[in-house]
PDB file of C-alpha atoms in Angstrom:
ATOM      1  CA  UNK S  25      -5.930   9.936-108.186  1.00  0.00           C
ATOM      2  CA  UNK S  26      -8.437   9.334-105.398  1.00  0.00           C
ATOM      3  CA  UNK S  27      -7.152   9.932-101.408  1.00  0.00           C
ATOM      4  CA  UNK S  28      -7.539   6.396-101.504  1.00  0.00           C
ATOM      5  CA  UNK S  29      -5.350   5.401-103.904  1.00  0.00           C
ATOM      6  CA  UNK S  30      -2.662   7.316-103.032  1.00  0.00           C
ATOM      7  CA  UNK S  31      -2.579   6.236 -99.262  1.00  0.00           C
ATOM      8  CA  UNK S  32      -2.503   2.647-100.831  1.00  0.00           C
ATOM      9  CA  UNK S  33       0.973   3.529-102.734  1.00  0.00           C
ATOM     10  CA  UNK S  34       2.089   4.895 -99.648  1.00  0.00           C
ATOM     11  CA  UNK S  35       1.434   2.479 -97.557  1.00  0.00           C
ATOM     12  CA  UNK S  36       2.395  -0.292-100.104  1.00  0.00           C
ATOM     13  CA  UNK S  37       5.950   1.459-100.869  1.00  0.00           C
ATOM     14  CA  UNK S  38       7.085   1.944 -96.779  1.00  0.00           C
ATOM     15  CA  UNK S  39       5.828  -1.954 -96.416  1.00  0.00           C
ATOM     16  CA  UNK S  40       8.195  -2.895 -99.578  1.00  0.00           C
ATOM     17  CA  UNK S  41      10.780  -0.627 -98.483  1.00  0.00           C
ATOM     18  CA  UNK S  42      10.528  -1.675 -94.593  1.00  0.00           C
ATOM     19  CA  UNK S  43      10.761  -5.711 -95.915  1.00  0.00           C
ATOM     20  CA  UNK S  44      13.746  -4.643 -97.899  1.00  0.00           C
ATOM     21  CA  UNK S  45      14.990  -3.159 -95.304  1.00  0.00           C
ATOM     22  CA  UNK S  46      14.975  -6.277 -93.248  1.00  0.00           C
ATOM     23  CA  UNK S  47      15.833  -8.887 -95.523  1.00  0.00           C
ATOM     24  CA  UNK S  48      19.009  -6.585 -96.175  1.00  0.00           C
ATOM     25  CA  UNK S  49      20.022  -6.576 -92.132  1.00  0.00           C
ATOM     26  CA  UNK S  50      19.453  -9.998 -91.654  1.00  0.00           C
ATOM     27  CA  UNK S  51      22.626 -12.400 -91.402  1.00  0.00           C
ATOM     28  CA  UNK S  52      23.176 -14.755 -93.686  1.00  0.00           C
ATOM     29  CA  UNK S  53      24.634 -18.250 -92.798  1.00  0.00           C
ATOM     30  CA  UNK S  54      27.354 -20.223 -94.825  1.00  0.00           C
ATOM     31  CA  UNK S  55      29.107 -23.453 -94.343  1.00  0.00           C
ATOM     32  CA  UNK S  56      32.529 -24.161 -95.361  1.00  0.00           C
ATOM     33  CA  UNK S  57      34.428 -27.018 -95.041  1.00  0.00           C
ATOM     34  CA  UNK S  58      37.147 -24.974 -93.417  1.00  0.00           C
ATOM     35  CA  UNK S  59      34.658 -24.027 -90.448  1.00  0.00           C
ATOM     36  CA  UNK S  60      34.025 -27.815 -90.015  1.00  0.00           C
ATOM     37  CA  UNK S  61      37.191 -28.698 -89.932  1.00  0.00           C
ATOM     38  CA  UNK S  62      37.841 -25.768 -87.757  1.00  0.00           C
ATOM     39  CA  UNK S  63      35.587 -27.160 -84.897  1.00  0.00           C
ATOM     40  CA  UNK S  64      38.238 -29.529 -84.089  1.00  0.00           C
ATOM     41  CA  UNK S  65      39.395 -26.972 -81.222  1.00  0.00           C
ATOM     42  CA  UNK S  66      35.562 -27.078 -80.198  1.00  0.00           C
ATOM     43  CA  UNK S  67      33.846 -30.392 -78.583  1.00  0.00           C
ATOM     44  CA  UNK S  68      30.439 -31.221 -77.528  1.00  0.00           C
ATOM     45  CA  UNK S  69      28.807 -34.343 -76.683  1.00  0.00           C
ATOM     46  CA  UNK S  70      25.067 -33.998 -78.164  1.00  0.00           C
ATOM     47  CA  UNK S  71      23.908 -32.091 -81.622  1.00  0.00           C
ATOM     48  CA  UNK S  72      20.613 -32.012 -80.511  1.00  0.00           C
ATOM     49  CA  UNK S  73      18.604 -29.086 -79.374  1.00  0.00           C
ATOM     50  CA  UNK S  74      19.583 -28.584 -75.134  1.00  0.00           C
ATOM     51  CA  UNK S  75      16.581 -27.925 -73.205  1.00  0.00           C
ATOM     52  CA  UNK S  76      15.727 -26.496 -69.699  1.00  0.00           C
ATOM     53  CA  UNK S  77      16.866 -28.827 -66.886  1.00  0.00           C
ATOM     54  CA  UNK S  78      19.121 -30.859 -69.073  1.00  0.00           C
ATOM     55  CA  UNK S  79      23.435 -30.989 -68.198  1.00  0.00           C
ATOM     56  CA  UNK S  80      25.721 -29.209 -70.373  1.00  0.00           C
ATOM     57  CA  UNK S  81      29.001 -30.098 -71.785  1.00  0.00           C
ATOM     58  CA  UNK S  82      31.471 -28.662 -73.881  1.00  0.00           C
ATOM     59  CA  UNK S  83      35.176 -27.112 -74.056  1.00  0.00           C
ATOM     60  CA  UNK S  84      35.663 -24.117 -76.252  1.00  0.00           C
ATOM     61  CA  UNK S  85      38.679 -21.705 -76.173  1.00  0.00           C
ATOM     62  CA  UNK S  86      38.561 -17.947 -76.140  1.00  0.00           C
ATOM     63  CA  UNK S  87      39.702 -15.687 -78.680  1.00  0.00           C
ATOM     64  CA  UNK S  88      43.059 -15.946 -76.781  1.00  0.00           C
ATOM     65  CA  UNK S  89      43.658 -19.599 -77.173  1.00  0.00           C
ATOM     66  CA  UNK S  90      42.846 -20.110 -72.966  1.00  0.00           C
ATOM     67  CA  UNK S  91      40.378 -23.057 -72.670  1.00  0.00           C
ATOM     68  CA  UNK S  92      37.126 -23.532 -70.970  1.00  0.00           C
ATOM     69  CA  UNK S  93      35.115 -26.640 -69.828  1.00  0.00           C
ATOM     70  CA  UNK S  94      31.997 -26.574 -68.822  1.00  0.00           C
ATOM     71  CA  UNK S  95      31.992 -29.528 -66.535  1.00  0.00           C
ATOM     72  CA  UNK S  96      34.546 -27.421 -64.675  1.00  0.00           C
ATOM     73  CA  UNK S  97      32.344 -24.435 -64.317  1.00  0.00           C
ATOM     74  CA  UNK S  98      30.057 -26.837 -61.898  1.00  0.00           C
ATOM     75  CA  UNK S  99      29.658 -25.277 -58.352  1.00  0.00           C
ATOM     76  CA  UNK S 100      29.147 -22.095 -60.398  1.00  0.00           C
ATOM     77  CA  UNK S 101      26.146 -19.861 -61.671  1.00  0.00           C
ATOM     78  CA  UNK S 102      27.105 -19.112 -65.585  1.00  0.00           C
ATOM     79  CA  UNK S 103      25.948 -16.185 -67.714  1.00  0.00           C
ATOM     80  CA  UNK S 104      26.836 -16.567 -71.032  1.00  0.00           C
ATOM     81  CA  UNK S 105      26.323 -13.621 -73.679  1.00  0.00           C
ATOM     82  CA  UNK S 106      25.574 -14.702 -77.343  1.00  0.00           C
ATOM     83  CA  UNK S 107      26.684 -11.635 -79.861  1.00  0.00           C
ATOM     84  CA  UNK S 108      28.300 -10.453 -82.766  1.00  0.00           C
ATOM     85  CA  UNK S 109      30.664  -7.704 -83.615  1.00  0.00           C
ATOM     86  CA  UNK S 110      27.869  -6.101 -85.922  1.00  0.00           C
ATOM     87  CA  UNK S 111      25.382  -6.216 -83.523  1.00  0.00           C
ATOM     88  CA  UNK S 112      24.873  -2.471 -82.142  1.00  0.00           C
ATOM     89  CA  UNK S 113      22.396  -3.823 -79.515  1.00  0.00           C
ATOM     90  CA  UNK S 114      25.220  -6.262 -78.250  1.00  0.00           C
ATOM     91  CA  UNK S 115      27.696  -3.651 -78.467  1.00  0.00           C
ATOM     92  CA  UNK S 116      25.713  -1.160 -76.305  1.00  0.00           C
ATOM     93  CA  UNK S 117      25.336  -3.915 -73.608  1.00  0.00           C
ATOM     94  CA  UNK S 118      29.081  -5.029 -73.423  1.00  0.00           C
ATOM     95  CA  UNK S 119      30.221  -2.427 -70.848  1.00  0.00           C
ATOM     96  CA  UNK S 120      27.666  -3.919 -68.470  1.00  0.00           C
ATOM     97  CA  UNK S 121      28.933  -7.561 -69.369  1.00  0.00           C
ATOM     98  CA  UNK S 122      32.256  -6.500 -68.768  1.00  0.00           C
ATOM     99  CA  UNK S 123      31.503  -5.234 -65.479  1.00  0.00           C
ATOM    100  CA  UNK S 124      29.837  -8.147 -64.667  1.00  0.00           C
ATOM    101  CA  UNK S 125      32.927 -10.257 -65.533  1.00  0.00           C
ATOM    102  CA  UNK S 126      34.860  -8.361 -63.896  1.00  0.00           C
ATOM    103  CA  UNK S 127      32.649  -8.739 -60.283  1.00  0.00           C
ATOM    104  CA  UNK S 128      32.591 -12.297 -60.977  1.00  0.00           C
ATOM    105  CA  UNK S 129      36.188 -12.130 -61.138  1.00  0.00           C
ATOM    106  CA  UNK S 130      36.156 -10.902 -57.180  1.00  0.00           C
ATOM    107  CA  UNK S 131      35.236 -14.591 -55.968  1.00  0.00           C
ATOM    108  CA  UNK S 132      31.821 -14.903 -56.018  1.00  0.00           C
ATOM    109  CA  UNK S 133      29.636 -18.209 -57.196  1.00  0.00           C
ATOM    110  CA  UNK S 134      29.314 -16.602 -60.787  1.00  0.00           C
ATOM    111  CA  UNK S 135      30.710 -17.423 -63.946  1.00  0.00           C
ATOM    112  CA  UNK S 136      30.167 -14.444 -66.738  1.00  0.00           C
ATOM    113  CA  UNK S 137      31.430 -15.383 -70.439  1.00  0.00           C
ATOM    114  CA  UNK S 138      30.316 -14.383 -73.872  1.00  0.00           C
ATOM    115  CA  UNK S 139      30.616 -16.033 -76.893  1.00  0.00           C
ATOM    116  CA  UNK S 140      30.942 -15.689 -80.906  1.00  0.00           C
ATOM    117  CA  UNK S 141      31.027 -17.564 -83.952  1.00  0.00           C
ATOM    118  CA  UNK S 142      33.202 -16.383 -86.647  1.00  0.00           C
ATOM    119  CA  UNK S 143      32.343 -16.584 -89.482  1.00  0.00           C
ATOM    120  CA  UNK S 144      28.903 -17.639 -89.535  1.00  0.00           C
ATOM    121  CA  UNK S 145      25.567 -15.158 -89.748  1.00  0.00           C
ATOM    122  CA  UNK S 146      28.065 -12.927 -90.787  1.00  0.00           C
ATOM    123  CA  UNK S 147      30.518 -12.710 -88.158  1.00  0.00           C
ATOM    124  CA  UNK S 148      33.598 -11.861 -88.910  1.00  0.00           C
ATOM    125  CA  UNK S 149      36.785 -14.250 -89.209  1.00  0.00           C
ATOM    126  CA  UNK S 150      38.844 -15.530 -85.696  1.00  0.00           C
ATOM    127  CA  UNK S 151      41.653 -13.325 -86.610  1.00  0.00           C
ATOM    128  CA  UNK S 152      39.694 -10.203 -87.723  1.00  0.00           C
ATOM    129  CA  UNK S 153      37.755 -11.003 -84.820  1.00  0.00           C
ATOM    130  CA  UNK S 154      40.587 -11.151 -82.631  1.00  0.00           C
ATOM    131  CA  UNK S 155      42.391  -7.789 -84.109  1.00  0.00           C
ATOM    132  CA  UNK S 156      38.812  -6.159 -83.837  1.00  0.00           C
ATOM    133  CA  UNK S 157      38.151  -6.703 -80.138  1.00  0.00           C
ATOM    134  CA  UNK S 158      41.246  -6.085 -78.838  1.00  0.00           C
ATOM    135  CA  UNK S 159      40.962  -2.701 -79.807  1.00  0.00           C
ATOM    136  CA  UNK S 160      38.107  -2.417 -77.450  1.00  0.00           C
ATOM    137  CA  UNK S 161      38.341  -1.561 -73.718  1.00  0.00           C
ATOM    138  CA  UNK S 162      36.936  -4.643 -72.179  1.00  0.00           C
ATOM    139  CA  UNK S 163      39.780  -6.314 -70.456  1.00  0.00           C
ATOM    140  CA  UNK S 164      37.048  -8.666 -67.862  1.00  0.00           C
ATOM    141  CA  UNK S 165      35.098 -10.195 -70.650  1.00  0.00           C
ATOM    142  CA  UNK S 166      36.715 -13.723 -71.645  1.00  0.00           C
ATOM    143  CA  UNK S 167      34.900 -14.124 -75.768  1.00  0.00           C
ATOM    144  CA  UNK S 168      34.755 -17.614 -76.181  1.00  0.00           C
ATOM    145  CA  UNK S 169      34.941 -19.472 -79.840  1.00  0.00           C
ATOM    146  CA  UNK S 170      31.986 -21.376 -80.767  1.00  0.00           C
ATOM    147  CA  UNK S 171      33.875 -21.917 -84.448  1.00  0.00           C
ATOM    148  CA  UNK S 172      31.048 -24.310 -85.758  1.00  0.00           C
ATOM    149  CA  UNK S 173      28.177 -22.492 -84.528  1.00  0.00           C
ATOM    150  CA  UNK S 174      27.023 -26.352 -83.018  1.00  0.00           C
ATOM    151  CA  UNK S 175      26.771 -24.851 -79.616  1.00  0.00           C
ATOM    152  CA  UNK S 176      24.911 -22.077 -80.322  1.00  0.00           C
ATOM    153  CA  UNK S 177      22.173 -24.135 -82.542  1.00  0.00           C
ATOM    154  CA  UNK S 178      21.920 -26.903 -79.561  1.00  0.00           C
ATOM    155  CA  UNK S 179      20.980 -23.886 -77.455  1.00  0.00           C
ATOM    156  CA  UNK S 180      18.358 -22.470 -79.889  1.00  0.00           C
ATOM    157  CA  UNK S 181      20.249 -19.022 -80.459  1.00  0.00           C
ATOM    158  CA  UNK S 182      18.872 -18.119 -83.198  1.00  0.00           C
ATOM    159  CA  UNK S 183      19.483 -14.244 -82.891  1.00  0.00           C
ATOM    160  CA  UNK S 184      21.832 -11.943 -81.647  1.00  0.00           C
ATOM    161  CA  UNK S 185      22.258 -10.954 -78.292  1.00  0.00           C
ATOM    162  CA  UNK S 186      20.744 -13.718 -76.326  1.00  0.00           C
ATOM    163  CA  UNK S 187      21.725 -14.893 -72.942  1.00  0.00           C
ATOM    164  CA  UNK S 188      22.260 -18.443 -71.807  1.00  0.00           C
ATOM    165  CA  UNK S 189      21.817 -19.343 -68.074  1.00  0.00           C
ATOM    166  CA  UNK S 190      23.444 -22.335 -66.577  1.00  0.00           C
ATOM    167  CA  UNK S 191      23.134 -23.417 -62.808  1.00  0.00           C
ATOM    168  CA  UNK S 192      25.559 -24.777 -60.528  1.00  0.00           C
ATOM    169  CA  UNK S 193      24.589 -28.283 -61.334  1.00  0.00           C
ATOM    170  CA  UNK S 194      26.017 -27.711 -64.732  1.00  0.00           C
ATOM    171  CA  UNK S 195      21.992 -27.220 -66.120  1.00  0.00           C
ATOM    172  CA  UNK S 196      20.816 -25.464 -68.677  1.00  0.00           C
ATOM    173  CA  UNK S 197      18.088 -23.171 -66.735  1.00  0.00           C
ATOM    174  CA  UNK S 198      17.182 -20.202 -69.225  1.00  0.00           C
ATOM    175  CA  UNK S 199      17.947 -19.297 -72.705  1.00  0.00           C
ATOM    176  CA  UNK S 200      16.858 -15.320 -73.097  1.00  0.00           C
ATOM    177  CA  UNK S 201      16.576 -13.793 -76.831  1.00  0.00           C
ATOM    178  CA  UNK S 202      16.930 -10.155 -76.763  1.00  0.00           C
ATOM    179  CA  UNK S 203      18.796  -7.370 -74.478  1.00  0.00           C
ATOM    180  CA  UNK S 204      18.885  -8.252 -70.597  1.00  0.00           C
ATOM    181  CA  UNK S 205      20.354  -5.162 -68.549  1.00  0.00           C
ATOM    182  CA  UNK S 206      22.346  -5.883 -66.046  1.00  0.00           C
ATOM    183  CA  UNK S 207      19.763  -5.942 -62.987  1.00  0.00           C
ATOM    184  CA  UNK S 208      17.768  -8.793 -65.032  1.00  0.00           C
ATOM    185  CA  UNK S 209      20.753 -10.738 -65.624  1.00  0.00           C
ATOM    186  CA  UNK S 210      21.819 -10.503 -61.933  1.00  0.00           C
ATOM    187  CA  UNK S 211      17.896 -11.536 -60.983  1.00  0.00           C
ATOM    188  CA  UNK S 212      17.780 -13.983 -63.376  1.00  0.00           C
ATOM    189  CA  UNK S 213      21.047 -15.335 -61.680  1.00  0.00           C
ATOM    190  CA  UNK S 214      19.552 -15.142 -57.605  1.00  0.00           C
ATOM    191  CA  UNK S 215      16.722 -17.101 -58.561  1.00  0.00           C
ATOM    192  CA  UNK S 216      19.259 -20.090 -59.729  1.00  0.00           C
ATOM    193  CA  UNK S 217      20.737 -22.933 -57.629  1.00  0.00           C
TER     194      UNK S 217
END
């Protein structure tokens, strides 16, 4: 077998293996009709896709059963963290969430929140959920309930972690795919109104 040859099966098997690889770690989405029926305890006023500039709306609960409108939020700067429990990139930034709740917390014009969707890309169930965080140490961090996964999809969060950006006009002003450390999150928030 030529040098040639070989390199080809080489390269050939590590792109096969990388693809399968991938197509193993992506989530996978399923509807039920007990997640639609689920979404009761969730409201929003548009199912179409939100985009920069435009008001937002919506009341979700956290994984506590406290609820939070967004219309009440206004007069605030909100961060909101999009993640998933099996997510190690989210997990590695939720100390510096945390935190960030926690300053917000201290009566300053910033909102921080994160949310989940159980159940869907392979999240895990509200109660599970529930059990699962509450062994963590992140007692600042409210985890809202998107249970239909409508709020996420009207944002375009398509991937986890992404960070949402609302201003104090109640407007959507950035949607962020990927890891923001806490200095870009807290720029991305002085630039707002």
């Amino acid at each position: 077998m030529s040098h040639f040859t070989r390199k080809f099966w080489q390269v050939l098997g590590l792109v096969s293996l990388s693809s399968g690889c991938l197509a193993a770690c992506q989530p996978h989405q399923e509807a039920s009709n007990a997640k639609q029926a689920a979404s009761a305890t969730q409201t929003n006023t548009s199912s179409k896709k939100q985009e920069a500039g435009q008001s937002l709306s919506g009341t979700f609960q956290d994984i506590h059963g406290k609820t939070y409108k967004l219309e009440d939020l206004r007069g605030k700067k909100v961060y909101i963290k999009f993640w998933a429990s099996w997510c190690s990139i989210c997990l590695a930034g939720l100390k510096d969430v945390d935190a960030l709740a926690d300053e917000s917390n201290q009566g300053n014009d910033v909102v921080v929140l994160s949310m989940v969707a159980p159940e869907i890309r392979n999240e895990k169930p509200l109660a599970d959920f529930t059990k699962w965080f509450s062994g963590l140490d992140y007692t600042h961090l409210p985890v809202l309930v998107d249970q239909s996964g409508d709020f996420m999809k009207q944002l375009g969060v398509v991937a986890y972690p992404t960070s949402a950006f609302i201003n104090s006009k109640g407007e959507l002003v950035k949607v962020q795919l990927g890891h923001m450390d806490r200095q870009s999150v807290l720029d991305q928030l002085a630039s707002m109104d």
